[in-house]
Amino acid sequence: MKKFHLRSFALAGLLLMGTACESETSGEQSDDQEAQGSSEEASADEGEGSAEQDDWPDPLVYGILPSEDEQELSDEYEPLAGYLSDELGVDVEFHVGTDYNAMIEAMANDHIHVAHYGPFSYVLANERSGGEAFAMGIETEGEETYQSNIVTLEDSDIESVEDLEGSDIAFVDPASTSGHLFPMAHLVNTLDSSMEEVESMFENVTFAGGHDTAMLALLNGDVDAAGVGDFIVDDVEHENIDRVQIVDETDEIPHGPETVQSDLPESLKEAVAEAFLTMDEDPEVEDFLEDRDNQAGFIEVEDSTYDIIRETSDALEMSPEELME
């Protein structure tokens, strides 16, 4: 019996040794398999992400509306290109449009994929090119609107909107929200006149092409007044800038949105939105945000944010087609 037990113990020992070795080997194999599985899973995730990006445009083209010198705009937006490229994993290029309508057509024809529009040009882009608003840049938390100012110089005889009768005035662009449409709507309401009556009260109307150039036309004495966004006064350097005086202000206007092509892949649209909404967390773009008066970063917006723009358009009886002419 003892032999039997000894043999049993010996066998048990061998079995235990074998089991231990097998367990160790199995453990090593399990660890290897687990590592391999993790690697394969990571590769699968990476592959899935890569596959998800296969239908993303590369380069991604970002469109900018003209508000100042084209080279200055390109320089200011360069940090954005680097940031978006890092976040999205694709090259990012810029397209600076000649005017609002050209930018809308560029998006409609797939020449640009993401763009910053003014509020009214966004409404046109939404209708004509399927652009979708997804984010709005803000300077200060809670301040999501701005105004348009009708301005002149301090030695002018123009002290009220009634005094604009017979004057030469500069606007920005026929489709510019703060550089034409809201000032005109304000004059229509304040003077209780029609659009045609307001237009006929001026001796000459000039569309300068940019907020800065409209302001410079005033500062250089080429016009008597200008209708521009309230932000431009601080952005223009000129010997006469201290002589600018505000004749009147419009209602509040929502800031223009960042807009994405509606027919882009949903994965890309989500990635672009996420990149903008978290941009203020990256110190590399801090100067860019400050230059664009977006120190507080970006907040999420929807198409309905711009219904007030549509209401203004209706009040002026101006269709997108008329503005596109």
Short mmCIF file of C-alpha atoms in Angstrom, two decimals:
data_model
loop_
_atom_site.label_atom_id
_atom_site.label_comp_id
_atom_site.label_asym_id
_atom_site.label_seq_id
_atom_site.Cartn_x
_atom_site.Cartn_y
_atom_site.Cartn_z
CA MET A 1 0.00 0.00 0.00
CA LYS A 2 2.84 2.31 0.89
CA LYS A 3 4.47 1.65 -2.46
CA PHE A 4 1.21 2.36 -4.01
CA HIS A 5 0.94 5.59 -2.11
CA LEU A 6 4.54 6.49 -2.87
CA ARG A 7 3.95 5.74 -6.52
CA SER A 8 0.72 7.69 -6.28
CA PHE A 9 2.55 10.61 -4.67
CA ALA A 10 5.30 10.31 -7.24
CA LEU A 11 2.74 10.21 -9.99
CA ALA A 12 0.86 13.03 -8.38
CA GLY A 13 4.11 14.99 -8.18
CA LEU A 14 4.80 14.33 -11.81
CA LEU A 15 1.25 15.26 -12.65
CA LEU A 16 1.54 18.42 -10.57
CA MET A 17 4.87 19.28 -12.19
CA GLY A 18 3.37 18.60 -15.56
CA THR A 19 0.30 20.61 -14.70
CA ALA A 20 2.46 23.44 -13.41
CA CYS A 21 4.58 23.41 -16.55
CA GLU A 22 1.48 23.16 -18.68
CA SER A 23 -0.12 25.92 -16.66
CA GLU A 24 2.99 28.08 -17.04
CA THR A 25 3.14 27.31 -20.74
CA SER A 26 -0.58 27.88 -21.06
CA GLY A 27 -0.18 31.11 -19.11
CA GLU A 28 2.57 32.23 -21.43
CA GLN A 29 0.46 31.23 -24.41
CA SER A 30 -2.52 32.97 -22.85
CA ASP A 31 -0.45 36.11 -22.28
CA ASP A 32 0.87 35.90 -25.82
CA GLN A 33 -2.63 35.33 -27.15
CA GLU A 34 -3.98 38.17 -25.04
CA ALA A 35 -1.23 40.48 -26.26
CA GLN A 36 -1.82 39.32 -29.80
CA GLY A 37 -5.55 39.79 -29.32
CA SER A 38 -5.03 43.29 -27.96
CA SER A 39 -2.72 44.06 -30.84
CA GLU A 40 -5.21 42.68 -33.33
CA GLU A 41 -8.01 44.58 -31.62
CA ALA A 42 -5.98 47.80 -31.75
CA SER A 43 -5.13 47.11 -35.36
CA ALA A 44 -8.79 46.41 -36.05
CA ASP A 45 -9.77 49.68 -34.40
CA GLU A 46 -7.07 51.49 -36.34
CA GLY A 47 -8.15 49.74 -39.47
CA GLU A 48 -11.75 50.63 -38.79
CA GLY A 49 -10.76 54.27 -38.26
CA SER A 50 -8.65 54.18 -41.40
CA ALA A 51 -11.46 52.56 -43.36
CA GLU A 52 -13.84 55.15 -41.94
CA GLN A 53 -11.59 57.88 -43.34
CA ASP A 54 -11.27 56.31 -46.76
CA ASP A 55 -14.18 58.38 -48.07
CA TRP A 56 -13.00 61.60 -46.42
CA PRO A 57 -11.72 64.27 -48.83
CA ASP A 58 -7.97 64.80 -48.63
CA PRO A 59 -7.16 67.63 -48.61
CA LEU A 60 -10.05 69.11 -46.71
CA VAL A 61 -10.67 72.61 -48.06
CA TYR A 62 -11.76 75.36 -45.67
CA GLY A 63 -13.39 78.44 -47.18
CA ILE A 64 -13.02 81.95 -45.78
CA LEU A 65 -15.21 84.92 -46.63
CA PRO A 66 -13.45 88.21 -47.37
CA SER A 67 -13.44 90.67 -44.47
CA GLU A 68 -9.87 91.95 -44.77
CA ASP A 69 -6.72 91.54 -46.89
CA GLU A 70 -6.43 88.03 -48.38
CA GLN A 71 -2.81 87.51 -47.34
CA GLU A 72 -3.57 88.63 -43.80
CA LEU A 73 -6.45 86.16 -43.67
CA SER A 74 -4.25 83.32 -44.88
CA ASP A 75 -1.61 84.13 -42.28
CA GLU A 76 -4.17 84.35 -39.49
CA TYR A 77 -5.80 81.04 -40.42
CA GLU A 78 -2.55 79.08 -40.77
CA PRO A 79 -2.67 77.79 -37.16
CA LEU A 80 -6.16 76.49 -37.85
CA ALA A 81 -4.84 74.42 -40.74
CA GLY A 82 -2.26 72.76 -38.51
CA TYR A 83 -4.76 72.14 -35.74
CA LEU A 84 -7.43 70.62 -37.98
CA SER A 85 -4.87 68.54 -39.84
CA ASP A 86 -3.63 67.06 -36.56
CA GLU A 87 -7.14 66.43 -35.25
CA LEU A 88 -8.55 64.94 -38.45
CA GLY A 89 -5.51 63.21 -39.92
CA VAL A 90 -5.89 64.85 -43.35
CA ASP A 91 -4.27 67.83 -45.03
CA VAL A 92 -6.16 71.11 -44.75
CA GLU A 93 -6.07 73.85 -47.37
CA PHE A 94 -7.72 77.28 -47.56
CA HIS A 95 -9.83 78.92 -50.22
CA VAL A 96 -10.41 82.66 -49.85
CA GLY A 97 -13.46 83.63 -51.87
CA THR A 98 -13.81 86.83 -53.86
CA ASP A 99 -17.28 87.47 -52.42
CA TYR A 100 -20.15 85.77 -50.62
CA ASN A 101 -21.85 84.37 -53.70
CA ALA A 102 -18.62 82.90 -55.06
CA MET A 103 -18.09 81.06 -51.77
CA ILE A 104 -21.59 79.63 -51.86
CA GLU A 105 -21.07 78.39 -55.40
CA ALA A 106 -17.71 76.92 -54.40
CA MET A 107 -19.39 74.81 -51.71
CA ALA A 108 -22.20 73.82 -54.07
CA ASN A 109 -19.60 72.57 -56.57
CA ASP A 110 -17.51 70.66 -53.97
CA HIS A 111 -14.57 73.06 -54.18
CA ILE A 112 -14.77 73.69 -50.44
CA HIS A 113 -15.96 71.36 -47.67
CA VAL A 114 -16.06 73.55 -44.57
CA ALA A 115 -16.50 77.31 -44.47
CA HIS A 116 -17.13 80.29 -42.27
CA TYR A 117 -20.11 82.28 -43.51
CA GLY A 118 -21.76 85.45 -42.35
CA PRO A 119 -25.27 84.94 -40.95
CA PHE A 120 -27.16 85.86 -44.11
CA SER A 121 -24.72 84.25 -46.51
CA TYR A 122 -25.13 81.10 -44.40
CA VAL A 123 -28.87 81.12 -45.07
CA LEU A 124 -28.10 81.35 -48.78
CA ALA A 125 -25.49 78.60 -48.48
CA ASN A 126 -27.96 76.39 -46.64
CA GLU A 127 -30.49 76.79 -49.43
CA ARG A 128 -28.17 76.79 -52.42
CA SER A 129 -25.36 74.42 -51.42
CA GLY A 130 -26.76 72.37 -48.53
CA GLY A 131 -24.39 73.86 -45.96
CA GLU A 132 -25.10 72.90 -42.34
CA ALA A 133 -24.29 75.22 -39.42
CA PHE A 134 -22.56 73.36 -36.58
CA ALA A 135 -20.55 75.86 -34.51
CA MET A 136 -20.26 79.55 -33.71
CA GLY A 137 -17.14 81.34 -32.51
CA ILE A 138 -17.65 83.70 -29.56
CA GLU A 139 -15.47 86.29 -27.87
CA THR A 140 -17.05 86.07 -24.43
CA GLU A 141 -19.20 83.44 -22.78
CA GLY A 142 -22.86 84.33 -23.24
CA GLU A 143 -22.26 86.94 -25.96
CA GLU A 144 -23.53 85.19 -29.05
CA THR A 145 -24.64 88.24 -31.06
CA TYR A 146 -23.24 91.47 -32.47
CA GLN A 147 -24.59 94.57 -34.19
CA SER A 148 -24.19 96.55 -37.37
CA ASN A 149 -23.37 100.24 -37.12
CA ILE A 150 -24.15 103.09 -39.45
CA VAL A 151 -21.12 105.33 -39.03
CA THR A 152 -19.83 108.67 -40.20
CA LEU A 153 -17.08 111.11 -39.18
CA GLU A 154 -17.46 113.50 -36.27
CA ASP A 155 -17.41 116.66 -38.41
CA SER A 156 -20.23 115.35 -40.60
CA ASP A 157 -23.67 116.93 -40.77
CA ILE A 158 -25.16 113.45 -40.40
CA GLU A 159 -26.41 113.09 -36.83
CA SER A 160 -29.40 110.79 -37.38
CA VAL A 161 -30.60 108.32 -40.00
CA GLU A 162 -32.90 111.02 -41.40
CA ASP A 163 -29.79 113.04 -42.24
CA LEU A 164 -28.59 110.31 -44.60
CA GLU A 165 -30.86 111.78 -47.28
CA GLY A 166 -28.74 112.69 -50.31
CA SER A 167 -25.53 111.19 -48.90
CA ASP A 168 -22.98 108.82 -50.42
CA ILE A 169 -22.84 105.58 -48.42
CA ALA A 170 -20.63 102.51 -48.53
CA PHE A 171 -21.84 99.02 -47.72
CA VAL A 172 -19.89 95.76 -47.87
CA ASP A 173 -21.70 93.40 -50.20
CA PRO A 174 -25.36 93.04 -51.27
CA ALA A 175 -25.57 89.72 -49.36
CA SER A 176 -23.60 90.89 -46.31
CA THR A 177 -25.58 90.56 -43.09
CA SER A 178 -24.00 93.32 -41.02
CA GLY A 179 -22.57 95.14 -44.03
CA HIS A 180 -25.86 95.71 -45.87
CA LEU A 181 -28.99 93.74 -44.97
CA PHE A 182 -29.38 94.60 -41.29
CA PRO A 183 -28.51 98.29 -41.82
CA MET A 184 -31.06 98.44 -44.63
CA ALA A 185 -33.70 96.62 -42.57
CA HIS A 186 -33.00 99.02 -39.71
CA LEU A 187 -33.51 102.01 -42.01
CA VAL A 188 -36.70 100.52 -43.44
CA ASN A 189 -38.13 100.07 -39.95
CA THR A 190 -36.84 103.33 -38.46
CA LEU A 191 -37.94 105.50 -41.38
CA ASP A 192 -41.13 103.48 -41.93
CA SER A 193 -40.22 103.21 -45.59
CA SER A 194 -39.94 100.54 -48.23
CA MET A 195 -36.65 99.07 -49.41
CA GLU A 196 -36.94 101.02 -52.66
CA GLU A 197 -37.58 104.28 -50.82
CA VAL A 198 -34.54 103.79 -48.61
CA GLU A 199 -32.32 102.95 -51.58
CA SER A 200 -33.49 106.06 -53.43
CA MET A 201 -32.69 108.38 -50.49
CA PHE A 202 -28.95 108.01 -51.13
CA GLU A 203 -27.09 109.96 -53.78
CA ASN A 204 -24.72 107.05 -54.38
CA VAL A 205 -24.41 103.54 -52.95
CA THR A 206 -21.05 101.74 -53.09
CA PHE A 207 -20.38 98.09 -52.29
CA ALA A 208 -16.77 98.10 -51.14
CA GLY A 209 -16.30 94.31 -50.97
CA GLY A 210 -15.15 94.14 -47.35
CA HIS A 211 -15.88 95.69 -43.95
CA ASP A 212 -12.38 97.14 -43.85
CA THR A 213 -12.60 98.66 -47.32
CA ALA A 214 -16.02 100.17 -46.59
CA MET A 215 -14.59 101.73 -43.43
CA LEU A 216 -11.54 102.97 -45.33
CA ALA A 217 -13.80 104.59 -47.93
CA LEU A 218 -15.33 106.60 -45.09
CA LEU A 219 -12.00 107.39 -43.43
CA ASN A 220 -10.50 108.54 -46.74
CA GLY A 221 -13.45 110.84 -47.43
CA ASP A 222 -14.74 108.90 -50.44
CA VAL A 223 -18.21 108.50 -48.87
CA ASP A 224 -20.24 110.29 -46.21
CA ALA A 225 -21.30 107.22 -44.24
CA ALA A 226 -20.86 103.45 -44.05
CA GLY A 227 -22.84 100.45 -42.88
CA VAL A 228 -20.46 97.94 -41.30
CA GLY A 229 -20.18 95.34 -38.55
CA ASP A 230 -19.41 96.81 -35.12
CA PHE A 231 -16.24 94.69 -34.93
CA ILE A 232 -14.39 96.47 -37.73
CA VAL A 233 -13.77 99.76 -35.91
CA ASP A 234 -11.19 98.08 -33.68
CA ASP A 235 -9.59 96.24 -36.60
CA VAL A 236 -8.78 99.18 -38.89
CA GLU A 237 -5.70 101.36 -38.37
CA HIS A 238 -6.07 104.85 -39.82
CA GLU A 239 -5.24 108.40 -38.78
CA ASN A 240 -8.95 109.28 -38.79
CA ILE A 241 -10.18 106.24 -36.85
CA ASP A 242 -10.74 108.34 -33.70
CA ARG A 243 -13.10 110.59 -35.66
CA VAL A 244 -15.57 107.80 -36.39
CA GLN A 245 -18.94 108.27 -34.75
CA ILE A 246 -21.93 105.94 -34.64
CA VAL A 247 -25.13 107.34 -36.10
CA ASP A 248 -27.27 104.32 -35.23
CA GLU A 249 -27.13 100.63 -34.32
CA THR A 250 -29.15 97.68 -35.57
CA ASP A 251 -30.82 94.84 -33.69
CA GLU A 252 -28.68 91.99 -32.38
CA ILE A 253 -27.30 89.63 -35.03
CA PRO A 254 -26.12 86.05 -34.37
CA HIS A 255 -22.49 85.53 -35.26
CA GLY A 256 -21.80 83.71 -38.50
CA PRO A 257 -21.46 79.93 -38.24
CA GLU A 258 -18.89 77.37 -39.18
CA THR A 259 -20.60 75.37 -41.89
CA VAL A 260 -20.03 71.92 -43.33
CA GLN A 261 -21.23 70.34 -46.56
CA SER A 262 -24.31 68.28 -45.79
CA ASP A 263 -23.34 65.38 -48.06
CA LEU A 264 -19.96 64.75 -46.44
CA PRO A 265 -19.59 61.48 -44.47
CA GLU A 266 -21.24 61.68 -41.05
CA SER A 267 -18.01 60.50 -39.42
CA LEU A 268 -16.16 63.48 -40.90
CA LYS A 269 -18.86 65.98 -39.94
CA GLU A 270 -18.78 64.69 -36.36
CA ALA A 271 -14.98 64.85 -36.26
CA VAL A 272 -14.93 68.40 -37.64
CA ALA A 273 -17.56 69.54 -35.12
CA GLU A 274 -15.65 67.95 -32.24
CA ALA A 275 -12.43 69.62 -33.39
CA PHE A 276 -14.05 73.06 -33.37
CA LEU A 277 -15.94 72.61 -30.10
CA THR A 278 -12.74 71.63 -28.25
CA MET A 279 -10.39 74.02 -30.04
CA ASP A 280 -10.05 76.39 -27.09
CA GLU A 281 -8.36 73.59 -25.13
CA ASP A 282 -5.31 73.67 -27.44
CA PRO A 283 -2.77 76.43 -26.63
CA GLU A 284 -1.36 76.22 -30.17
CA VAL A 285 -4.43 78.02 -31.54
CA GLU A 286 -4.83 80.53 -28.72
CA ASP A 287 -3.47 83.41 -30.82
CA PHE A 288 -5.69 82.42 -33.75
CA LEU A 289 -8.79 82.48 -31.57
CA GLU A 290 -7.80 85.86 -30.17
CA ASP A 291 -7.14 87.29 -33.64
CA ARG A 292 -10.60 86.15 -34.75
CA ASP A 293 -12.28 87.46 -31.56
CA ASN A 294 -13.14 83.89 -30.58
CA GLN A 295 -11.30 83.86 -27.25
CA ALA A 296 -14.12 81.86 -25.65
CA GLY A 297 -13.89 79.19 -28.34
CA PHE A 298 -16.82 77.72 -30.21
CA ILE A 299 -20.32 76.74 -29.15
CA GLU A 300 -22.74 74.41 -30.88
CA VAL A 301 -25.44 76.00 -33.06
CA GLU A 302 -28.24 74.75 -35.27
CA ASP A 303 -29.82 75.96 -38.46
CA SER A 304 -32.74 77.45 -36.48
CA THR A 305 -30.34 79.91 -34.83
CA TYR A 306 -30.49 81.83 -38.09
CA ASP A 307 -34.26 82.03 -38.47
CA ILE A 308 -34.06 85.73 -37.52
CA ILE A 309 -31.99 86.23 -40.65
CA ARG A 310 -34.70 84.61 -42.74
CA GLU A 311 -37.28 86.86 -41.08
CA THR A 312 -35.20 89.92 -41.96
CA SER A 313 -34.95 88.73 -45.54
CA ASP A 314 -38.70 88.32 -45.70
CA ALA A 315 -39.22 91.80 -44.24
CA LEU A 316 -36.99 93.25 -46.96
CA GLU A 317 -38.74 91.13 -49.60
CA MET A 318 -35.37 89.99 -50.89
CA SER A 319 -35.03 86.47 -52.22
CA PRO A 320 -31.74 84.55 -52.39
CA GLU A 321 -32.04 84.53 -56.18
CA GLU A 322 -32.17 88.34 -56.24
CA LEU A 323 -29.10 88.55 -54.04
CA MET A 324 -27.22 86.08 -56.24
CA GLU A 325 -27.61 88.31 -59.31
#
